[in-house]
């Protein structure tokens, strides 16, 4: 019996002609499916690309001293779309002498990342550890002022280049007390953390501001609950906090636990983003790596995962071989598990409660600043709003990620490049805020502002 496609009303023909018709129909169906059917976006083949398809990032800690290692940078450039300087933005690195700032190594990493389209997490502005000697010996109001000045100076220096800052790192005790860590910063007054967040917001209003800590993964632990209570308090009083970082250094003494997803979702329900910021797992068990990634993907406000180094030999815990690549740079089983988890993951459907913003770029003379903000989101599309400052006659270039397509715009005059993915929007007298609708076509990556020029 000869099968016929439903709806095929053409007269029956001979066997060779029928074969040709069937093959042509199959080819057409394959082509149109790949191009137009929702949910058929190809699975990524690298960590960063696969994470981006889910609207997330996959990052790594980077050491400036390793950027001259070709094996290291080959993996970095191929696999990751976010970086965190491992030590180069810490207080001892950026302000080695009081009032004398040193940004060379940090800038090396920032430039490497941003010139390749990777985003940067800043780590960290205020911390009891890795303080330079001058700060370690300070106390009281002098230390408070010095800390706030440090936050202001460093966040200002990198304004527009850092997507999220670990503003305060590791401020709580381990164990069952749930108390603040007894540090020189804590002794300046219990409000030192919120003071640091306010200073960071003033210095870089476009960056997400995170609190970052370790041993806060287990929802039942006193330290986790203590940080949760602080974030809830901050949100209720309007302290500018946008995100919480979970370092997630898992080992035999501090293992991954199945309530990790509960921890991430509980913090997210407070109205903050959550990020896995320093992931490494003793022995790199593939199943545990997979679980961590699946937990992040299950929480709409989990923005991404950062592993704390690339190869085992790059790890602060090298002897535990806790990373995704072995010391020769070869992919381990954990790598395959992470990639599979990213490719099988679902796209979040619940919109963020407070729309995240992309940081404004610092405009050179004669240009302007364009800030993109997420707006309404539906099952198949989402709106974005761009606010322009610094010019009334502006031209803003925005790119969407294929297979996304812009389906509607307002308050501007758009033109398109030949790919249809890069939109040049010009002011049309409707003010300094324009918007557009993007058909996701299975990809929920946020559109990117490429430039803003005043004419
Ligand atoms: O660069 C110097 C080198 O010149 C010197 O010869 C050598 C001698 O010890 O030290 C080198 O500096 C070391 C630095 O890493 C760079 O390798 C420091 O001693 C060492 O203390 C420092 O360790 C870093 C550690 O933070 C310090 O607390 C690790 O690389 C870094 O991975 C680790 O990262 C922290 C996060 O910031 C916060 N969460 C925990 C995580 C792991 O401890």
XYZ file of N, CA and C and ligand atoms in Angstrom, residues 61 63 65-66 85-88 90 92 123-124 127 129-130 166 169-170 212-214 247 249 277-278 280 308 314-317, ligand 1:
136
model
N 35.972 31.161 37.064
C 36.980 32.048 37.639
C 38.191 32.043 36.716
N 42.298 33.507 36.292
C 43.486 34.129 36.882
C 44.254 34.837 35.773
N 47.241 35.605 35.556
C 48.554 35.008 35.286
C 48.465 33.827 34.318
N 47.261 33.283 34.113
C 47.134 32.116 33.228
C 46.714 32.502 31.808
N 37.087 37.374 37.925
C 38.500 37.402 38.323
C 38.663 36.672 39.660
N 39.597 35.712 39.702
C 39.693 34.861 40.898
C 40.239 35.645 42.095
N 41.231 36.497 41.865
C 41.832 37.269 42.960
C 42.048 38.739 42.623
N 41.942 39.088 41.348
C 42.450 40.370 40.860
C 41.579 41.576 41.202
N 40.066 41.723 44.269
C 39.970 41.738 45.736
C 40.680 42.981 46.278
N 43.102 43.568 48.390
C 44.570 43.655 48.412
C 45.138 43.880 47.019
N 34.336 40.453 41.853
C 34.523 39.720 43.120
C 35.795 40.227 43.782
N 35.755 40.869 44.893
C 34.635 41.258 45.705
C 34.984 42.591 46.351
N 35.264 42.471 52.191
C 35.513 41.105 52.662
C 36.479 41.186 53.842
N 38.668 38.997 54.421
C 39.903 38.313 54.028
C 40.556 39.047 52.861
N 41.812 38.702 52.620
C 42.583 39.328 51.541
C 42.479 40.853 51.585
N 29.878 40.951 43.619
C 29.814 40.422 44.969
C 30.206 41.594 45.870
N 31.267 39.727 50.852
C 31.592 38.310 50.773
C 31.773 37.731 52.173
N 31.110 36.607 52.439
C 31.405 35.764 53.609
C 31.307 36.499 54.943
N 27.434 37.288 48.760
C 28.035 36.024 48.339
C 28.592 35.280 49.538
N 28.321 33.962 49.632
C 28.854 33.222 50.795
C 28.962 31.733 50.470
N 29.639 30.995 51.375
C 29.773 29.538 51.245
C 29.057 28.875 52.417
N 28.403 30.095 46.780
C 29.712 29.679 46.296
C 29.692 28.211 45.883
N 31.159 25.375 47.136
C 32.376 24.549 47.170
C 32.003 23.256 47.885
N 28.134 30.711 42.275
C 29.246 31.616 41.965
C 30.649 31.000 41.979
N 30.845 29.870 42.675
C 32.220 29.350 42.777
C 32.218 27.828 42.784
N 32.732 24.061 42.694
C 33.666 22.949 42.494
C 33.219 21.823 43.413
N 34.782 27.358 39.715
C 35.909 28.108 40.286
C 37.226 27.601 39.700
N 44.183 24.259 37.838
C 43.936 25.684 38.108
C 43.196 25.885 39.426
N 42.753 24.809 40.051
C 41.881 24.928 41.216
C 42.648 25.266 42.488
N 41.990 26.037 43.366
C 42.554 26.295 44.694
C 42.594 24.997 45.516
N 41.838 23.989 45.064
C 41.844 22.672 45.704
C 42.244 21.620 44.671
O 50.356 35.521 43.699
C 51.052 35.085 44.871
C 52.446 34.628 44.504
O 53.168 35.723 43.972
C 53.112 34.044 45.728
O 54.350 33.530 45.364
C 52.260 32.964 46.332
C 52.849 32.425 47.609
O 51.884 31.915 48.481
O 50.994 33.471 46.640
C 50.297 33.957 45.494
O 49.037 34.441 45.896
C 48.070 33.465 46.228
C 46.847 33.688 45.365
O 45.818 32.813 45.741
C 47.136 33.504 43.883
O 47.488 32.186 43.649
C 47.696 33.629 47.699
O 48.803 33.284 48.505
C 46.537 32.752 48.032
O 46.103 33.044 49.344
C 45.395 33.013 47.090
O 44.348 32.104 47.358
C 43.096 32.486 46.895
C 42.096 32.488 48.042
O 40.813 32.819 47.550
C 42.478 33.484 49.109
O 41.527 33.566 50.075
C 42.649 31.504 45.833
O 43.479 31.641 44.677
C 41.205 31.790 45.427
O 40.736 30.756 44.616
C 40.344 31.843 46.667
O 39.034 32.168 46.268
C 38.075 32.218 47.329
C 37.037 33.226 46.958
O 37.643 34.465 46.719
C 35.969 33.347 48.012
N 35.401 32.076 48.324
C 36.337 31.037 48.672
C 37.381 30.874 47.564
C 38.311 29.750 47.908
O 39.093 30.063 49.026
